[in-house]
mmCIF file of C-alpha atoms in Angstrom:
data_model
loop_
_atom_site.group_PDB
_atom_site.id
_atom_site.type_symbol
_atom_site.label_atom_id
_atom_site.label_comp_id
_atom_site.label_asym_id
_atom_site.label_seq_id
_atom_site.Cartn_x
_atom_site.Cartn_y
_atom_site.Cartn_z
ATOM 1 C CA UNK A 1 92.635 108.971 108.695
ATOM 2 C CA UNK A 2 94.577 105.893 107.708
ATOM 3 C CA UNK A 3 97.813 106.758 106.052
ATOM 4 C CA UNK A 4 99.929 104.426 103.973
ATOM 5 C CA UNK A 5 103.136 105.900 102.655
ATOM 6 C CA UNK A 6 105.615 104.549 100.170
ATOM 7 C CA UNK A 7 109.236 105.580 100.145
ATOM 8 C CA UNK A 8 109.391 106.753 96.543
ATOM 9 C CA UNK A 9 106.899 107.888 93.904
ATOM 10 C CA UNK A 10 109.289 107.280 91.036
ATOM 11 C CA UNK A 11 112.370 105.094 90.876
ATOM 12 C CA UNK A 12 114.808 104.304 88.078
ATOM 13 C CA UNK A 13 117.144 101.345 88.481
ATOM 14 C CA UNK A 14 119.530 99.315 86.357
ATOM 15 C CA UNK A 15 119.138 95.668 85.488
ATOM 16 C CA UNK A 16 120.717 93.511 88.176
ATOM 17 C CA UNK A 17 120.450 96.077 90.946
ATOM 18 C CA UNK A 18 118.911 95.183 94.273
ATOM 19 C CA UNK A 19 115.862 97.351 94.861
ATOM 20 C CA UNK A 20 114.075 98.102 98.108
ATOM 21 C CA UNK A 21 110.556 99.485 98.188
ATOM 22 C CA UNK A 22 109.363 100.578 101.600
ATOM 23 C CA UNK A 23 105.830 100.896 102.868
ATOM 24 C CA UNK A 24 104.707 102.298 106.203
ATOM 25 C CA UNK A 25 101.219 102.418 107.678
ATOM 26 C CA UNK A 26 100.180 104.336 110.759
ATOM 27 C CA UNK A 27 96.987 102.545 111.795
ATOM 28 C CA UNK A 28 98.362 99.486 113.557
ATOM 29 C CA UNK A 29 96.997 97.215 110.839
ATOM 30 C CA UNK A 30 97.821 93.530 111.028
ATOM 31 C CA UNK A 31 97.745 92.882 107.282
ATOM 32 C CA UNK A 32 99.982 94.424 104.656
ATOM 33 C CA UNK A 33 100.162 93.727 100.936
ATOM 34 C CA UNK A 34 102.317 94.379 97.899
ATOM 35 C CA UNK A 35 100.740 94.493 94.444
ATOM 36 C CA UNK A 36 102.004 95.330 91.038
ATOM 37 C CA UNK A 37 99.772 96.994 88.489
ATOM 38 C CA UNK A 38 100.295 96.670 84.766
ATOM 39 C CA UNK A 39 98.092 97.866 81.897
ATOM 40 C CA UNK A 40 95.514 95.265 80.959
ATOM 41 C CA UNK A 41 96.440 93.004 83.878
ATOM 42 C CA UNK A 42 94.959 94.878 86.800
ATOM 43 C CA UNK A 43 96.431 94.471 90.265
ATOM 44 C CA UNK A 44 98.277 91.288 91.015
ATOM 45 C CA UNK A 45 99.265 90.280 94.518
ATOM 46 C CA UNK A 46 102.982 89.680 95.018
ATOM 47 C CA UNK A 47 103.197 88.998 98.756
ATOM 48 C CA UNK A 48 101.235 89.738 101.854
ATOM 49 C CA UNK A 49 101.885 89.628 105.573
ATOM 50 C CA UNK A 50 99.360 89.077 108.339
ATOM 51 C CA UNK A 51 101.730 89.644 111.238
ATOM 52 C CA UNK A 52 105.249 90.703 112.072
ATOM 53 C CA UNK A 53 107.795 88.333 110.537
ATOM 54 C CA UNK A 54 105.012 86.419 108.772
ATOM 55 C CA UNK A 55 104.637 86.378 105.014
ATOM 56 C CA UNK A 56 102.639 84.558 102.394
ATOM 57 C CA UNK A 57 103.187 84.327 98.665
ATOM 58 C CA UNK A 58 100.644 85.906 96.437
ATOM 59 C CA UNK A 59 100.008 85.164 92.804
ATOM 60 C CA UNK A 60 103.321 86.367 91.370
ATOM 61 C CA UNK A 61 106.093 86.100 94.004
ATOM 62 C CA UNK A 62 108.885 85.073 91.637
ATOM 63 C CA UNK A 63 111.767 87.518 91.635
ATOM 64 C CA UNK A 64 110.584 89.243 94.804
ATOM 65 C CA UNK A 65 111.039 88.853 98.525
ATOM 66 C CA UNK A 66 109.589 90.758 101.469
ATOM 67 C CA UNK A 67 110.475 91.716 104.986
ATOM 68 C CA UNK A 68 108.292 92.690 107.914
ATOM 69 C CA UNK A 69 110.370 93.315 110.996
ATOM 70 C CA UNK A 70 107.973 95.830 112.511
ATOM 71 C CA UNK A 71 104.208 95.916 112.367
ATOM 72 C CA UNK A 72 104.029 99.252 110.596
ATOM 73 C CA UNK A 73 106.627 98.552 107.897
ATOM 74 C CA UNK A 74 106.534 96.124 104.973
ATOM 75 C CA UNK A 75 109.387 96.068 102.497
ATOM 76 C CA UNK A 76 109.424 94.640 99.002
ATOM 77 C CA UNK A 77 112.803 93.556 97.689
ATOM 78 C CA UNK A 78 113.760 92.926 94.108
ATOM 79 C CA UNK A 79 116.872 90.807 94.517
ATOM 80 C CA UNK A 80 118.135 91.418 90.985
ATOM 81 C CA UNK A 81 115.949 93.831 89.080
ATOM 82 C CA UNK A 82 114.951 92.909 85.552
ATOM 83 C CA UNK A 83 113.249 94.950 82.834
ATOM 84 C CA UNK A 84 110.063 92.900 83.181
ATOM 85 C CA UNK A 85 109.739 94.227 86.714
ATOM 86 C CA UNK A 86 109.120 97.709 85.376
ATOM 87 C CA UNK A 87 105.704 98.450 86.821
ATOM 88 C CA UNK A 88 103.611 100.406 89.284
ATOM 89 C CA UNK A 89 103.956 98.944 92.778
ATOM 90 C CA UNK A 90 101.175 99.477 95.272
ATOM 91 C CA UNK A 91 101.299 98.794 98.973
ATOM 92 C CA UNK A 92 98.138 98.315 101.026
ATOM 93 C CA UNK A 93 97.184 97.541 104.590
ATOM 94 C CA UNK A 94 94.064 96.280 106.284
ATOM 95 C CA UNK A 95 92.993 95.563 109.828
ATOM 96 C CA UNK A 96 92.752 92.018 111.097
ATOM 97 C CA UNK A 97 89.192 90.771 111.537
ATOM 98 C CA UNK A 98 86.191 92.851 110.515
ATOM 99 C CA UNK A 99 85.514 93.977 106.986
ATOM 100 C CA UNK A 100 89.018 93.808 105.545
ATOM 101 C CA UNK A 101 88.875 97.035 103.551
ATOM 102 C CA UNK A 102 92.302 97.731 102.124
ATOM 103 C CA UNK A 103 94.002 101.117 102.347
ATOM 104 C CA UNK A 104 96.469 101.884 99.618
ATOM 105 C CA UNK A 105 99.597 103.963 99.378
ATOM 106 C CA UNK A 106 100.171 106.340 96.446
ATOM 107 C CA UNK A 107 102.257 103.829 94.529
ATOM 108 C CA UNK A 108 105.846 103.642 93.302
ATOM 109 C CA UNK A 109 106.433 103.725 89.579
ATOM 110 C CA UNK A 110 109.579 101.683 88.976
ATOM 111 C CA UNK A 111 111.502 101.757 85.732
ATOM 112 C CA UNK A 112 114.228 99.152 85.262
ATOM 113 C CA UNK A 113 116.645 99.961 82.454
ATOM 114 C CA UNK B 1 93.142 83.491 87.529
ATOM 115 C CA UNK B 2 91.315 86.718 88.125
ATOM 116 C CA UNK B 3 88.048 86.827 89.968
ATOM 117 C CA UNK B 4 86.650 90.226 89.122
ATOM 118 C CA UNK B 5 86.255 91.366 85.543
ATOM 119 C CA UNK B 6 84.877 94.837 84.912
ATOM 120 C CA UNK B 7 82.809 95.873 81.952
ATOM 121 C CA UNK B 8 83.070 98.091 80.014
ATOM 122 C CA UNK B 9 86.813 98.666 79.881
ATOM 123 C CA UNK B 10 86.252 102.337 79.126
ATOM 124 C CA UNK B 11 83.277 104.654 79.484
ATOM 125 C CA UNK B 12 82.899 108.279 78.480
ATOM 126 C CA UNK B 13 79.889 110.341 79.538
ATOM 127 C CA UNK B 14 78.783 113.943 79.896
ATOM 128 C CA UNK B 15 78.742 115.613 83.268
ATOM 129 C CA UNK B 16 75.384 115.105 84.947
ATOM 130 C CA UNK B 17 74.740 111.727 83.343
ATOM 131 C CA UNK B 18 74.749 108.453 85.241
ATOM 132 C CA UNK B 19 77.591 105.971 84.862
ATOM 133 C CA UNK B 20 77.142 102.228 85.267
ATOM 134 C CA UNK B 21 79.964 99.743 85.547
ATOM 135 C CA UNK B 22 79.652 96.008 85.898
ATOM 136 C CA UNK B 23 81.752 93.353 87.536
ATOM 137 C CA UNK B 24 81.537 89.613 87.037
ATOM 138 C CA UNK B 25 83.322 87.021 89.126
ATOM 139 C CA UNK B 26 83.816 83.285 89.026
ATOM 140 C CA UNK B 27 83.484 81.685 92.443
ATOM 141 C CA UNK B 28 81.550 82.235 95.652
ATOM 142 C CA UNK B 29 82.487 85.276 97.659
ATOM 143 C CA UNK B 30 81.986 86.639 101.151
ATOM 144 C CA UNK B 31 81.983 90.234 100.055
ATOM 145 C CA UNK B 32 82.726 92.472 97.088
ATOM 146 C CA UNK B 33 84.280 95.902 97.172
ATOM 147 C CA UNK B 34 84.601 98.755 94.722
ATOM 148 C CA UNK B 35 87.649 101.003 94.604
ATOM 149 C CA UNK B 36 88.533 104.135 92.664
ATOM 150 C CA UNK B 37 91.944 105.051 91.330
ATOM 151 C CA UNK B 38 92.811 108.493 90.087
ATOM 152 C CA UNK B 39 95.497 108.578 87.433
ATOM 153 C CA UNK B 40 98.888 107.586 88.798
ATOM 154 C CA UNK B 41 97.651 107.243 92.373
ATOM 155 C CA UNK B 42 96.732 104.496 94.809
ATOM 156 C CA UNK B 43 93.292 102.976 95.121
ATOM 157 C CA UNK B 44 90.646 104.399 97.395
ATOM 158 C CA UNK B 45 87.920 102.244 98.881
ATOM 159 C CA UNK B 46 84.401 103.283 97.881
ATOM 160 C CA UNK B 47 81.957 100.722 99.147
ATOM 161 C CA UNK B 48 81.692 97.138 100.361
ATOM 162 C CA UNK B 49 78.724 94.855 99.877
ATOM 163 C CA UNK B 50 78.367 91.546 101.664
ATOM 164 C CA UNK B 51 77.207 88.394 99.926
ATOM 165 C CA UNK B 52 73.877 88.483 101.798
ATOM 166 C CA UNK B 53 73.137 92.041 100.665
ATOM 167 C CA UNK B 54 71.514 92.921 97.363
ATOM 168 C CA UNK B 55 71.929 96.669 97.236
ATOM 169 C CA UNK B 56 73.872 99.347 99.032
ATOM 170 C CA UNK B 57 74.019 103.122 98.767
ATOM 171 C CA UNK B 58 76.661 105.659 99.658
ATOM 172 C CA UNK B 59 76.030 109.224 98.556
ATOM 173 C CA UNK B 60 75.838 109.199 94.748
ATOM 174 C CA UNK B 61 76.984 105.580 94.606
ATOM 175 C CA UNK B 62 74.682 102.620 94.325
ATOM 176 C CA UNK B 63 76.019 99.080 94.285
ATOM 177 C CA UNK B 64 74.023 95.967 93.526
ATOM 178 C CA UNK B 65 75.050 92.366 93.938
ATOM 179 C CA UNK B 66 73.491 89.332 92.299
ATOM 180 C CA UNK B 67 75.162 86.240 93.688
ATOM 181 C CA UNK B 68 73.128 83.922 91.455
ATOM 182 C CA UNK B 69 74.644 85.615 88.400
ATOM 183 C CA UNK B 70 77.961 86.276 90.130
ATOM 184 C CA UNK B 71 77.832 89.907 89.161
ATOM 185 C CA UNK B 72 77.783 93.367 90.664
ATOM 186 C CA UNK B 73 77.172 96.822 89.302
ATOM 187 C CA UNK B 74 78.302 100.255 90.413
ATOM 188 C CA UNK B 75 76.105 103.200 89.513
ATOM 189 C CA UNK B 76 77.368 106.743 89.899
ATOM 190 C CA UNK B 77 74.512 109.200 89.625
ATOM 191 C CA UNK B 78 74.785 112.818 88.459
ATOM 192 C CA UNK B 79 78.421 112.370 87.493
ATOM 193 C CA UNK B 80 80.982 115.126 87.901
ATOM 194 C CA UNK B 81 84.285 115.774 86.179
ATOM 195 C CA UNK B 82 85.975 114.818 89.456
ATOM 196 C CA UNK B 83 84.575 111.289 89.077
ATOM 197 C CA UNK B 84 86.990 110.740 86.188
ATOM 198 C CA UNK B 85 89.061 107.769 87.361
ATOM 199 C CA UNK B 86 89.441 104.024 87.011
ATOM 200 C CA UNK B 87 87.072 101.858 89.015
ATOM 201 C CA UNK B 88 87.905 98.379 90.213
ATOM 202 C CA UNK B 89 85.894 95.651 91.824
ATOM 203 C CA UNK B 90 87.610 93.365 94.294
ATOM 204 C CA UNK B 91 86.347 89.994 95.412
ATOM 205 C CA UNK B 92 87.678 88.130 98.391
ATOM 206 C CA UNK B 93 89.330 84.757 98.111
ATOM 207 C CA UNK B 94 87.295 83.355 100.950
ATOM 208 C CA UNK B 95 89.947 83.954 103.579
ATOM 209 C CA UNK B 96 88.835 87.546 103.921
ATOM 210 C CA UNK B 97 92.374 88.894 103.829
ATOM 211 C CA UNK B 98 93.126 88.660 100.142
ATOM 212 C CA UNK B 99 91.279 90.020 97.161
ATOM 213 C CA UNK B 100 91.209 89.583 93.451
ATOM 214 C CA UNK B 101 91.133 92.883 91.631
ATOM 215 C CA UNK B 102 89.836 93.198 88.112
ATOM 216 C CA UNK B 103 91.415 95.209 85.312
ATOM 217 C CA UNK B 104 89.113 98.145 85.944
ATOM 218 C CA UNK B 105 86.762 100.441 84.075
ATOM 219 C CA UNK B 106 88.220 103.761 82.967
ATOM 220 C CA UNK B 107 85.568 106.438 83.374
ATOM 221 C CA UNK B 108 85.869 109.841 81.739
ATOM 222 C CA UNK B 109 83.334 112.491 82.656
ATOM 223 C CA UNK B 110 83.319 115.340 80.167
ATOM 224 C CA UNK B 111 82.533 118.768 81.659
#
């Protein structure tokens, strides 16, 4: 069974804080993704990575950065958290080649005060 | 701009009834996937249909794809209370690695 884990289920931070969200997958997947999910807006892609140390911007990268130093770990960084970054953050991974089904973590609900 | 748009936004049915959700998209795709999300959880992949397929079955799930109309439907037969969840369609961006997810259909199955 593919397992994608996220470091926290719930997180409360203050405006201006630097926030790290961690994601780990155990299936040796090449691709990893960070989404945010907001009511009425669905899932929007923030960043994705198709290999170690490689990253590509998604649809809404502003205010975020990512790090992928190891294949199994993909970190999302909020450099200076703002209230409009309050959201549900979902990490996903998928194998390279083939059918590209994505496997999701349980999500991190972030509240920025 | 979003690719997949689900319809209806919300659906409430009695246990045992069938549930049908629709997805429309804007540009050509290689494949379309359906995912389920239980409240407050991550998404779980249900089924994938390729652009050259018209219909696919998996257990109580039936997915159709009409590329001429740029639409897909997900049918859940003999629904159960445990099917209560949000359902999303996801269309690829052509690269195969990225997907557009719609805003989802919230399904409630009443016991």
